[in-house]
Each structure stands twice: as C-alpha cells, then as structure tokens.
CSV table of C-alpha atoms and ligand atoms in Angstrom, one decimal:
chain,number,residue,atom,x,y,z
A,707,MET,CA,221.7,112.9,207.2
A,708,ALA,CA,221.8,110.3,210.2
A,709,ALA,CA,222.7,106.7,209.0
A,710,THR,CA,219.3,105.6,210.8
A,711,ASP,CA,217.2,107.7,208.6
A,712,VAL,CA,219.1,106.5,205.4
A,713,LEU,CA,218.6,102.7,206.3
A,714,LYS,CA,215.1,102.9,207.5
A,715,PRO,CA,212.6,101.3,205.1
A,716,ASP,CA,209.9,103.3,203.7
A,717,HIS,CA,207.2,100.8,203.6
A,718,ALA,CA,204.5,103.6,203.5
A,719,ALA,CA,206.0,105.3,200.6
A,720,ASN,CA,203.3,105.6,198.0
A,721,ARG,CA,205.0,107.2,195.1
A,722,ARG,CA,202.9,107.0,192.0
A,723,HIS,CA,204.1,105.2,188.9
A,724,PHE,CA,205.6,107.4,186.4
A,725,ILE,CA,202.9,106.9,183.7
A,726,PHE,CA,200.4,108.8,186.0
A,727,THR,CA,200.4,112.6,186.5
A,728,ASP,CA,198.6,115.0,188.9
A,729,GLU,CA,195.7,115.2,186.4
A,730,HIS,CA,195.4,111.3,186.4
A,731,GLU,CA,195.1,111.6,190.2
A,732,GLN,CA,192.6,114.1,190.3
A,733,LEU,CA,190.7,111.9,187.8
A,734,ARG,CA,191.3,108.7,190.1
A,735,GLU,CA,189.8,110.7,193.1
A,736,SER,CA,186.8,111.9,191.4
A,737,ILE,CA,186.0,108.6,189.9
A,738,ARG,CA,186.4,106.9,193.2
A,739,SER,CA,184.1,109.5,194.9
A,740,PHE,CA,181.4,108.6,192.3
A,741,VAL,CA,181.8,105.2,192.5
A,742,PHE,CA,181.7,105.0,196.2
A,743,LYS,CA,178.6,107.3,196.4
A,744,GLU,CA,176.6,106.1,193.5
A,745,LEU,CA,177.6,102.7,192.6
A,746,ARG,CA,178.9,100.8,195.5
A,747,PRO,CA,175.7,101.0,197.6
A,748,HIS,CA,173.8,99.2,195.1
A,749,ALA,CA,176.2,96.4,194.5
A,750,GLU,CA,174.1,93.8,196.3
A,751,GLU,CA,170.7,94.8,194.6
A,752,TRP,CA,172.3,94.7,191.1
A,753,GLU,CA,173.8,91.3,191.8
A,754,GLU,CA,170.1,90.1,191.6
A,755,SER,CA,168.6,92.6,188.9
A,756,THR,CA,171.7,93.4,186.9
A,757,PHE,CA,172.9,97.2,186.9
A,758,PRO,CA,170.4,99.6,185.3
A,759,ASP,CA,170.9,101.4,182.0
A,760,SER,CA,170.8,104.8,183.9
A,761,VAL,CA,174.4,104.0,184.9
A,762,PHE,CA,175.5,104.5,181.4
A,763,ARG,CA,173.5,108.0,181.2
A,764,ARG,CA,175.1,109.0,184.5
A,765,MET,CA,178.5,108.2,183.5
A,766,GLY,CA,178.0,109.9,180.2
A,767,GLU,CA,176.9,113.0,182.0
A,768,LEU,CA,180.3,112.9,184.0
A,769,GLY,CA,182.3,112.4,180.9
A,770,LEU,CA,183.4,108.9,182.1
A,771,LEU,CA,182.5,106.9,178.9
A,772,GLY,CA,184.8,109.0,176.6
A,773,LEU,CA,187.8,109.8,178.8
A,774,SER,CA,190.4,109.3,176.1
A,775,TYR,CA,188.1,110.2,173.1
A,776,PRO,CA,188.7,113.5,171.2
A,777,GLU,CA,186.6,116.7,172.4
A,778,GLN,CA,185.1,117.0,168.9
A,779,TYR,CA,183.1,113.7,169.7
A,780,GLY,CA,182.2,114.7,173.2
A,781,GLY,CA,185.2,113.0,174.8
A,782,GLN,CA,187.6,114.5,177.5
A,783,GLY,CA,190.6,114.3,175.0
A,784,GLY,CA,192.7,112.4,177.6
A,785,ASP,CA,195.4,109.6,177.0
A,786,TYR,CA,195.1,106.0,177.3
A,787,TYR,CA,196.1,106.0,181.0
A,788,CYS,CA,192.7,107.7,181.7
A,789,ASN,CA,191.1,104.3,180.8
A,790,LEU,CA,193.4,102.5,183.0
A,791,VAL,CA,192.3,104.8,185.9
A,792,LEU,CA,188.8,104.1,185.1
A,793,ALA,CA,189.3,100.4,185.0
A,794,GLU,CA,191.0,100.4,188.2
A,795,GLU,CA,188.6,102.6,190.2
A,796,ILE,CA,185.5,101.1,189.0
A,797,VAL,CA,186.5,98.0,190.8
A,798,HIS,CA,185.7,99.7,194.0
A,799,SER,CA,181.9,99.5,192.9
A,800,ASN,CA,182.4,95.9,194.2
A,801,CYS,CA,180.2,94.8,191.2
A,802,GLY,CA,182.4,93.0,188.8
A,803,GLY,CA,179.5,92.7,186.3
A,804,LEU,CA,179.1,96.3,186.2
A,805,ALA,CA,182.8,96.9,185.7
A,806,MET,CA,182.6,94.4,182.7
A,807,GLY,CA,179.6,95.9,181.1
A,808,ILE,CA,181.1,99.3,181.1
A,809,ALA,CA,184.5,98.3,180.0
A,810,VAL,CA,182.8,96.5,177.0
A,811,HIS,CA,181.2,99.7,176.1
A,812,THR,CA,184.3,102.0,176.6
A,813,ASP,CA,187.2,99.8,175.6
A,814,MET,CA,185.9,96.9,173.4
A,815,ALA,CA,182.9,98.1,171.3
A,816,THR,CA,183.5,101.7,170.9
A,817,PRO,CA,187.3,101.8,170.0
A,818,PRO,CA,186.7,100.2,166.8
A,819,VAL,CA,183.9,102.9,165.9
A,820,HIS,CA,186.4,105.7,166.7
A,821,ILE,CA,189.5,104.2,164.8
A,822,PHE,CA,187.9,102.6,161.9
A,823,GLY,CA,184.4,104.3,161.6
A,824,THR,CA,183.4,106.8,158.9
A,825,GLU,CA,182.6,110.4,160.1
A,826,GLU,CA,178.7,109.4,159.9
A,827,GLN,CA,179.4,106.5,162.0
A,828,LYS,CA,181.1,108.4,164.6
A,829,GLN,CA,178.2,110.8,164.7
A,830,ALA,CA,175.5,108.3,164.7
A,831,TYR,CA,177.1,105.8,167.2
A,832,LEU,CA,180.3,107.2,169.0
A,833,VAL,CA,178.7,110.5,170.1
A,834,PRO,CA,175.8,109.0,171.5
A,835,SER,CA,177.8,106.2,173.3
A,836,ILE,CA,180.1,108.8,174.9
A,837,ARG,CA,177.0,110.7,176.2
A,838,GLY,CA,175.5,107.2,177.5
A,839,GLU,CA,172.7,107.6,175.4
A,840,LYS,CA,173.4,104.4,173.2
A,841,ILE,CA,174.7,101.4,174.7
A,842,SER,CA,177.2,99.1,172.7
A,843,CYS,CA,178.2,95.5,172.6
A,844,LEU,CA,180.7,93.5,170.9
A,845,GLY,CA,179.9,90.2,168.9
A,846,ILE,CA,182.8,88.0,168.2
A,847,THR,CA,182.0,84.6,169.9
A,848,GLU,CA,179.7,82.0,168.6
A,849,PRO,CA,178.3,78.8,169.8
A,850,ASP,CA,180.8,76.8,167.6
A,851,ALA,CA,183.6,79.3,167.7
A,852,GLY,CA,185.4,81.3,170.4
A,853,SER,CA,189.1,80.9,170.8
A,854,ASP,CA,189.3,80.1,166.8
A,855,VAL,CA,187.9,83.6,165.8
A,856,SER,CA,188.6,82.4,162.1
A,857,GLY,CA,186.1,79.7,162.6
A,858,ILE,CA,183.0,81.8,163.0
A,859,LYS,CA,180.0,81.1,160.7
A,860,THR,CA,178.1,84.4,160.8
A,861,ARG,CA,177.8,85.2,157.0
A,862,ALA,CA,177.3,88.7,155.6
A,863,VAL,CA,176.3,88.5,152.0
A,864,ARG,CA,176.3,91.7,149.6
A,865,ASP,CA,172.7,91.8,147.9
A,866,GLY,CA,172.7,95.0,145.6
A,867,ASP,CA,173.6,97.9,147.8
A,868,GLU,CA,172.7,96.0,151.0
A,869,TRP,CA,174.3,93.3,153.0
A,870,VAL,CA,172.2,90.3,154.6
A,871,ILE,CA,173.6,88.8,157.9
A,872,ASN,CA,173.0,85.4,159.1
A,873,GLY,CA,174.2,83.6,162.1
A,874,SER,CA,174.5,83.7,166.0
A,875,LYS,CA,176.6,85.1,168.6
A,876,THR,CA,176.8,83.9,172.3
A,877,TYR,CA,178.0,85.0,175.6
A,878,ILE,CA,177.5,88.6,174.5
A,879,THR,CA,178.0,91.1,177.4
A,880,ASN,CA,175.3,94.0,177.2
A,881,GLY,CA,173.6,91.9,174.5
A,882,HIS,CA,170.1,92.3,175.9
A,883,ARG,CA,170.3,96.1,176.8
A,884,ALA,CA,172.6,97.4,173.8
A,885,ASP,CA,171.4,99.6,171.1
A,886,PHE,CA,173.9,98.4,168.6
A,887,ILE,CA,176.4,95.8,168.1
A,888,VAL,CA,179.9,95.8,166.5
A,889,LEU,CA,179.4,92.5,164.6
A,890,VAL,CA,182.1,90.2,163.4
A,891,THR,CA,181.1,88.3,160.2
A,892,LYS,CA,182.5,86.5,157.3
A,893,THR,CA,182.3,87.9,154.0
A,894,ASP,CA,184.4,85.7,151.7
A,895,ALA,CA,184.6,82.0,153.0
A,896,ASP,CA,187.8,81.3,150.7
A,897,ALA,CA,189.8,84.3,151.5
A,898,GLY,CA,191.1,83.1,154.9
A,899,TYR,CA,192.1,85.8,157.2
A,900,ASP,CA,191.3,88.4,154.4
A,901,GLY,CA,187.4,87.0,154.3
A,902,PHE,CA,186.1,89.0,157.4
A,903,THR,CA,184.3,92.2,158.0
A,904,LEU,CA,182.9,94.3,160.9
A,905,PHE,CA,179.5,95.7,160.6
A,906,ILE,CA,177.4,98.1,163.0
A,907,VAL,CA,174.1,96.7,163.4
A,908,ASP,CA,171.2,98.3,165.3
A,909,MET,CA,170.0,95.9,167.7
A,910,ASP,CA,166.3,96.8,166.7
A,911,ALA,CA,166.9,96.0,163.1
A,912,PRO,CA,164.3,93.2,161.9
A,913,GLY,CA,165.9,89.9,162.2
A,914,VAL,CA,168.0,90.6,165.3
A,915,ILE,CA,166.7,88.3,168.0
A,916,ARG,CA,167.9,88.5,171.4
A,917,GLU,CA,167.4,85.1,172.7
A,918,GLU,CA,168.0,83.8,176.1
A,919,ARG,CA,169.6,85.6,179.0
A,920,LEU,CA,172.3,83.4,180.0
A,921,ARG,CA,173.0,82.4,183.5
A,922,LYS,CA,176.6,82.1,184.8
A,923,LEU,CA,179.0,81.5,187.6
A,924,GLY,CA,179.8,85.3,188.5
A,925,MET,CA,179.6,88.7,187.1
A,926,HIS,CA,175.8,88.5,187.9
A,927,ALA,CA,175.3,92.2,187.7
A,928,SER,CA,176.0,92.0,183.7
A,929,ASP,CA,173.5,90.8,181.2
A,930,THR,CA,175.0,88.0,178.9
A,931,ALA,CA,172.9,87.2,175.8
A,932,LEU,CA,172.6,84.5,173.0
A,933,LEU,CA,172.0,86.6,169.9
A,934,ALA,CA,170.5,85.5,166.5
A,935,PHE,CA,170.9,87.2,163.2
A,936,GLN,CA,168.1,86.1,160.7
A,937,ASP,CA,168.3,87.7,157.4
A,938,VAL,CA,169.3,91.1,158.8
A,939,ARG,CA,169.4,93.7,156.2
A,940,VAL,CA,172.0,96.5,156.7
A,941,PRO,CA,173.1,99.2,154.1
A,942,ASP,CA,176.5,99.4,152.9
A,943,SER,CA,177.1,102.3,155.3
A,944,ALA,CA,177.0,99.8,158.1
A,945,VAL,CA,180.3,98.2,157.2
A,946,LEU,CA,183.0,99.2,159.7
A,947,GLY,CA,186.5,99.8,158.5
A,948,GLU,CA,187.3,97.8,155.3
A,949,VAL,CA,185.5,95.0,153.9
A,950,GLY,CA,187.7,91.9,154.1
A,951,LYS,CA,189.9,93.3,156.9
A,952,GLY,CA,187.7,92.7,159.9
A,953,PHE,CA,189.9,89.8,161.4
A,954,TYR,CA,192.7,92.4,161.4
A,955,HIS,CA,190.4,95.1,163.0
A,956,ILE,CA,189.2,92.9,165.7
A,957,MET,CA,192.7,91.7,166.6
A,958,TRP,CA,193.7,95.2,167.2
A,959,GLU,CA,190.5,95.8,169.5
A,960,LEU,CA,191.5,92.8,171.4
A,961,GLN,CA,194.8,94.3,172.3
A,962,GLY,CA,193.2,97.2,174.1
A,963,GLU,CA,190.7,94.9,175.7
A,964,ARG,CA,193.2,92.7,177.2
A,965,LEU,CA,195.4,95.5,178.6
A,966,ILE,CA,192.2,97.0,180.2
A,967,GLY,CA,191.4,93.5,181.6
A,968,ALA,CA,194.9,93.2,183.2
A,969,ALA,CA,194.6,96.6,184.8
A,970,GLY,CA,191.1,95.8,186.2
A,971,ALA,CA,192.3,92.3,187.4
A,972,VAL,CA,195.2,93.8,189.2
A,973,ALA,CA,192.9,96.5,191.0
A,974,SER,CA,190.7,93.8,192.1
A,975,ALA,CA,193.4,91.7,193.5
A,976,GLN,CA,194.7,94.6,195.2
A,977,ALA,CA,191.4,95.6,196.7
A,978,LEU,CA,190.7,92.1,198.0
A,979,PHE,CA,194.3,91.9,199.5
A,980,ASP,CA,193.6,95.3,201.3
A,981,LYS,CA,190.3,93.9,202.6
A,982,THR,CA,191.9,90.7,203.6
A,983,LEU,CA,194.9,92.3,205.5
A,984,GLN,CA,192.4,94.2,207.7
A,985,TYR,CA,190.6,91.1,208.4
A,986,ALA,CA,193.8,89.1,209.3
A,987,ASN,CA,194.6,92.0,211.7
A,988,GLU,CA,191.2,91.9,213.3
A,989,ARG,CA,190.4,88.0,213.4
A,990,GLN,CA,191.8,86.2,216.4
A,991,ALA,CA,192.8,82.6,216.8
A,992,PHE,CA,194.8,80.9,219.4
A,993,GLY,CA,195.4,84.3,220.9
A,994,ARG,CA,196.6,86.3,218.5
A,995,PRO,CA,195.5,88.0,215.2
A,996,ILE,CA,195.8,85.3,212.4
A,997,GLY,CA,197.9,87.6,210.3
A,998,LYS,CA,200.6,86.9,213.0
A,999,PHE,CA,201.1,83.4,212.1
A,1000,GLN,CA,204.1,83.1,209.9
A,1001,VAL,CA,202.1,81.0,207.3
A,1002,THR,CA,199.6,83.8,206.9
A,1003,ARG,CA,202.4,86.3,206.8
A,1004,HIS,CA,204.0,84.6,204.0
A,1005,LYS,CA,200.7,84.4,202.3
A,1006,PHE,CA,200.5,88.1,202.1
A,1007,ALA,CA,204.1,88.5,200.9
A,1008,GLU,CA,203.5,86.1,198.2
A,1009,MET,CA,200.3,87.9,197.2
A,1010,ALA,CA,201.8,91.3,197.4
A,1011,THR,CA,204.8,90.3,195.1
A,1012,LYS,CA,202.4,88.7,192.5
A,1013,ILE,CA,200.2,91.9,192.6
A,1014,GLU,CA,203.2,94.4,192.2
A,1015,SER,CA,205.0,92.3,189.4
A,1016,ALA,CA,201.5,92.1,187.6
A,1017,ARG,CA,201.1,95.8,188.1
A,1018,GLN,CA,204.6,96.8,186.9
A,1019,LEU,CA,204.0,94.6,183.7
A,1020,THR,CA,200.8,96.0,182.9
A,1021,TYR,CA,201.8,99.6,183.4
A,1022,THR,CA,205.1,99.3,181.3
A,1023,THR,CA,203.1,97.7,178.6
A,1024,ALA,CA,200.5,100.3,178.7
A,1025,TRP,CA,203.2,103.0,178.6
A,1026,ARG,CA,204.6,101.2,175.4
A,1027,PHE,CA,201.1,101.1,174.0
A,1028,ALA,CA,200.3,104.5,174.6
A,1029,ASN,CA,203.5,105.5,173.0
A,1030,GLY,CA,202.7,104.1,169.6
A,1031,GLU,CA,204.3,100.6,170.0
A,1032,TYR,CA,202.0,97.5,169.3
A,1033,PRO,CA,203.5,95.3,171.9
A,1034,VAL,CA,201.3,92.1,171.5
A,1035,ARG,CA,203.5,89.8,173.2
A,1036,GLU,CA,203.8,92.0,176.4
A,1037,ILE,CA,200.1,92.8,176.3
A,1038,SER,CA,199.4,89.0,176.2
A,1039,MET,CA,201.8,88.4,179.1
A,1040,ALA,CA,200.0,91.0,181.1
A,1041,LYS,CA,196.7,89.6,180.5
A,1042,LEU,CA,197.9,86.2,181.1
A,1043,TYR,CA,199.8,86.9,184.3
A,1044,ALA,CA,197.2,89.5,185.7
A,1045,SER,CA,194.4,87.1,185.4
A,1046,ARG,CA,196.2,84.3,186.9
A,1047,ILE,CA,197.6,86.2,190.0
A,1048,ALA,CA,194.2,87.7,190.5
A,1049,CYS,CA,192.7,84.3,190.6
A,1050,GLU,CA,195.3,82.9,193.0
A,1051,VAL,CA,195.1,85.9,195.2
A,1052,ALA,CA,191.2,85.6,195.4
A,1053,ASP,CA,191.5,82.1,196.4
A,1054,GLU,CA,194.2,82.9,199.1
A,1055,CYS,CA,192.2,85.8,200.2
A,1056,LEU,CA,189.0,83.3,200.6
A,1057,GLN,CA,191.2,80.8,202.6
A,1058,ILE,CA,192.5,83.6,204.8
A,1059,HIS,CA,188.8,84.6,205.6
A,1060,GLY,CA,188.0,80.9,206.7
A,1061,GLY,CA,184.2,80.3,206.9
A,1062,ALA,CA,183.6,83.9,206.2
A,1063,GLY,CA,185.3,83.8,202.9
A,1064,TYR,CA,182.5,81.3,201.9
A,1065,MET,CA,179.7,83.5,203.1
A,1066,LYS,CA,177.9,85.9,200.9
A,1067,GLU,CA,177.9,88.5,203.5
A,1068,TYR,CA,181.6,89.3,203.1
A,1069,GLY,CA,181.8,89.9,199.4
A,1070,VAL,CA,184.9,87.6,199.1
A,1071,GLU,CA,183.3,84.5,197.4
A,1072,ARG,CA,181.7,87.1,194.8
A,1073,VAL,CA,185.1,88.5,193.7
A,1074,TRP,CA,186.4,84.8,193.6
A,1075,ARG,CA,183.6,84.0,191.3
A,1076,ASP,CA,183.8,87.2,189.2
A,1077,LEU,CA,187.7,87.0,188.6
A,1078,ARG,CA,187.5,83.5,187.4
A,1079,LEU,CA,186.2,85.0,184.1
A,1080,ASN,CA,189.5,86.8,183.3
A,1081,ARG,CA,191.4,83.6,182.7
A,1082,ILE,CA,188.7,83.0,180.0
A,1083,GLY,CA,187.2,86.2,178.2
A,1084,ALA,CA,189.1,88.2,175.9
A,1085,GLY,CA,191.2,85.0,175.0
A,1086,THR,CA,192.0,82.3,177.3
A,1087,ASP,CA,195.1,81.6,179.4
A,1088,GLU,CA,196.0,78.8,176.6
A,1089,ILE,CA,195.6,81.3,173.9
A,1090,MET,CA,197.7,84.1,175.5
A,1091,LEU,CA,200.3,81.4,176.0
A,1092,ASP,CA,200.0,80.4,172.5
A,1093,VAL,CA,200.5,84.2,171.3
A,1094,ILE,CA,203.4,84.5,173.5
A,1095,GLY,CA,205.2,81.2,172.2
A,1096,ARG,CA,204.4,82.0,168.5
A,1097,SER,CA,206.1,85.4,169.0
A,1098,PHE,CA,209.5,83.5,169.4
A,1099,GLY,CA,208.8,81.8,165.9
A,1100,LEU,CA,207.7,78.6,167.6
B,488,FAD,C1,180.8,86.1,181.1
B,488,FAD,C2,181.3,86.1,179.5
B,488,FAD,C3,181.4,87.2,178.9
B,488,FAD,C4,181.6,87.4,177.5
B,488,FAD,N1,181.6,88.5,177.0
B,488,FAD,C5,181.7,88.4,175.5
B,488,FAD,C6,181.3,89.5,174.5
B,488,FAD,O1,180.9,90.5,175.1
B,488,FAD,N2,181.5,89.4,173.3
B,488,FAD,C7,182.4,88.1,172.6
B,488,FAD,O2,182.3,88.1,171.6
B,488,FAD,N3,182.7,87.2,173.4
B,488,FAD,C8,182.3,87.2,174.9
B,488,FAD,N4,182.7,86.1,175.6
B,488,FAD,C9,183.3,85.0,175.1
B,488,FAD,C10,184.7,84.8,175.4
B,488,FAD,O3,185.6,85.6,174.7
B,488,FAD,C11,185.1,83.4,175.1
B,488,FAD,O4,184.2,82.4,175.9
B,488,FAD,C12,186.7,82.9,174.9
B,488,FAD,O5,187.3,83.6,173.9
B,488,FAD,C13,186.7,81.4,174.8
B,488,FAD,O6,186.1,80.8,173.9
B,488,FAD,P1,184.9,79.6,174.1
B,488,FAD,O7,184.4,79.8,175.2
B,488,FAD,O8,184.5,79.3,172.7
B,488,FAD,O9,186.1,78.4,174.3
B,488,FAD,P2,187.0,77.4,173.2
B,488,FAD,O10,187.4,78.2,172.2
B,488,FAD,O11,186.0,76.5,173.0
B,488,FAD,O12,187.9,76.8,174.3
B,488,FAD,C14,187.7,75.8,175.3
B,488,FAD,C15,189.1,75.4,175.7
B,488,FAD,O13,189.9,75.1,174.7
B,488,FAD,C16,191.0,75.5,174.8
B,488,FAD,N5,191.8,75.8,173.4
B,488,FAD,C17,191.1,76.3,172.4
B,488,FAD,N6,191.8,76.6,171.4
B,488,FAD,C18,193.2,76.3,172.0
B,488,FAD,C19,194.6,76.1,171.3
B,488,FAD,N7,194.8,76.4,170.2
B,488,FAD,N8,195.7,75.6,172.1
B,488,FAD,C20,195.3,75.3,173.3
B,488,FAD,N9,194.0,75.4,174.0
B,488,FAD,C21,193.1,75.8,173.1
B,488,FAD,C22,190.8,76.9,175.5
B,488,FAD,O14,191.9,77.7,176.0
B,488,FAD,C23,189.6,76.6,176.5
B,488,FAD,O15,190.4,76.0,177.5
B,488,FAD,C24,182.4,86.2,177.1
B,488,FAD,C25,182.6,85.0,177.9
B,488,FAD,C26,182.0,85.0,179.1
B,488,FAD,C27,182.2,83.7,179.9
C-alpha cells in the first residue's frame, strides 16, 4: 500500500456502530422511508392540530409499536437496539411532539405492562397497544410533585375487592387521547418507598376527568393533559406488578425512558447539524460561504465533537443495558449529557442561521424549542446530576 493511501484521512467513512447489524440497518431504512413519506409532509399541520390517532394505527400495522416485544403479543421479537433505531429515525418527521407521543407509548407506558403485567393485562392492554388500537399514557407527575416522585399524593385505597383512586396528574403526554394510563399511586402513606403501587386505569372509567389541554413552549404536535381522578373504582386485577413495589417498578421504567430520550436527543442534534452545515455552505457573507469563517468552522467542530461523544456514551450504555446490566449511573450520564449538548447544538445552529434561524419557515426555531424539554422531562438535569453524584456514595 502506498504511504499516501495510509495517511489519507477517511472523513467520509460511515462505518456503523458495533451494536447495529444489517437487520437494524434495514429496519432503519424502512422506518426512514415511512417517516419521510407519511409523517414529515404533515409536520406543519400537526404543529397546529396535534398529530392524529391514526398514526398509532398505521405504525401498529407496520409493526413499529412492538419492535422489541415478543411475537406472541404481536411484537417483532427484536432487541432493544430496534427501539433506539425507531427513536433516531422518527426524528426525521420534523415533529418533536409526534416523536414524544410515540415514545411515551412504546418506551414508557407499555414496557411496565410487558414486564410486570399479568397474562390477562398483556392480552387486554399490551396486544392492542402493539397493534395501535389502544393508546397509552404514563402518570407520574402531579401538580405538587415532579422530581420528588415519593411526594405524590394520588391515593389508592382498598375497598373490598376493589381500589378507590383519588388525586391528580399533570403534564401527561397523550393524556387526552389515551385509552389507558399506567398510574403511579400511593397505597400506604407510612411505608416509605414500599408504599407505592402501579395501576392500569381505563381512561373512560367513571371519575377519570381529562381537564385542560395544557399549552406549552414546544412539542406542539403532542397533547399534554391535566388529569383528575375522583373516586375512580378499579378491580384488584388493575394492580400492575406488586402492591407496594410501584416505586421500584417506575424507577426501572425511567431507565429505559431516559436512554431512549438520550438517543432521540442525539439524533435531533445530528439532523439539525446536517441541515445547518448545508446552510453554512450555501449562505454567503462578505464574499464567501459563512462556513468558511474560522469562527463558524470551529462551531461545527465543537458541535460534531459533542454529538459524537453523546452518541458513543448512549450506544455503549445501551449495549450494557441490552446485555443484562442495570447501569443507572451511565444512563443518567447519557440522558444528562445528550440533553445538554442537544440544546447547545440547537442554539448554535439557530445562531448560524442568523435571522433565518428565528423564522418559522426554516424549522430551526422549532427544534430549539422542542429540545428544551429534554433537560426537564424524564428527570431534570439536576436530578440526573444527583443520581450520578449519589452513585459515588456522596
Ligand atoms: C411537555 C412535557 C411532557 C411531560 N410528559 C409527562 C408524562 O407523560 N408523564 C409524567 O408523569 N410526567 C410528564 N412530564 C413531567 C416531567 O417529567 C416533570 O416536569 C419533571 O420530572 C420535573 O418535575 P417538575 O416539573 O415538578 O419540576 P420540580 O420537581 O418542581 O423541579 C423544579 C426545579 O427544581 C429542581 N430540583 C428539584 N429537586 C431537586 C433536587 N433534589 N436537587 C436539585 N434541584 C432540584 C429541578 O431540577 C427543577 O429545576 C412532562 C413534562 C413536560 C414539560
């Protein structure tokens, strides 16, 4: 081999990460083609109207709502990385609210049903969820308790062979459209972390009230609900998992949610980077493309380095998670770092676009607004830092 060949940097090399196989790449292509054909063209419209429920049914038909669930429940029997592929590709819908609404269904509300549910619950809720015939939501946050999950006030009290639920939940994604909610309640106020229980509650049960549709900074294509539960009676069979173990169940759920959030944040940052790179090559100022100013070149270098670091951290952590480890520290790091750098990248990309970045037409301001949620939802930056810090015994 000639010395010149050996020394030539291979910038265009696009070798896939070792966690992905040919099958994952085929899946990636087919999801991307669906997203470009059937979702992306509606992004603007859905910002105004929220995305329609029919998206769930369509994705169910395509097998995209149960990629890693067993075939016996209608899933595709794939591995955890398939969920990462979906989270990454749905970003190309240009519709953050849609990506979030789907992720809540596939990676937040249904995993506890799959892991902790009885066979009857799986048949009644998981199977139709995978088909896109039932839509799910997850109720943890309350008006008086978000980060401090142990401070929730929603109570479930046993009454004969039923439970009576009272309380409220807020900021609930899919809350207006959902058919059922995976609900975190307190069942024993004196039992500390052993006093929580999860329930599956039908959203049309008497006493479930969908209050206002909350207005928000970004993620406009999603619906966000304030919910009230007034003497909602559910049978004992509505308990999800073990009575008293709900806190641990939901902490388990949050790990998958955070990792998927990290993958989505990295993919969003990458998509915006690519779009901005093209803009920087085309937009001229002072007789040259703006990308040719050293200050702009360095901005891209900084962004690319951050994106790549966040991606590696997310993939390696996913590899550990998929191989049976429970790497809570690294999941928290991935969630924290990916969310932060995605916001930084979005801000820098908006700056590079100049006035165009501020205009709706270019779609940059929307990503900037949408991504801000990542530093808050599924555990804030501060909570991630606390989890990481405490993991060192501090
Ligand atoms: C658009 C959107 C969608 C959402 N979807 C859902 C959903 O589907 N289901 C659901 O259950 N929830 C959902 N949430 C809620 C979200 O998970 C919470 O907003 C988040 O966990 C933070 O809780 P909080 O808003 O009560 O903030 P708080 O807990 O009140 O925190 C306020 C501030 O105090 C800081 N803080 C709190 N505790 C500490 C501490 N110990 N150390 C240092 N700082 C601290 C926080 O970091 C934050 O900066 C959603 C939120 C939004 C905005």
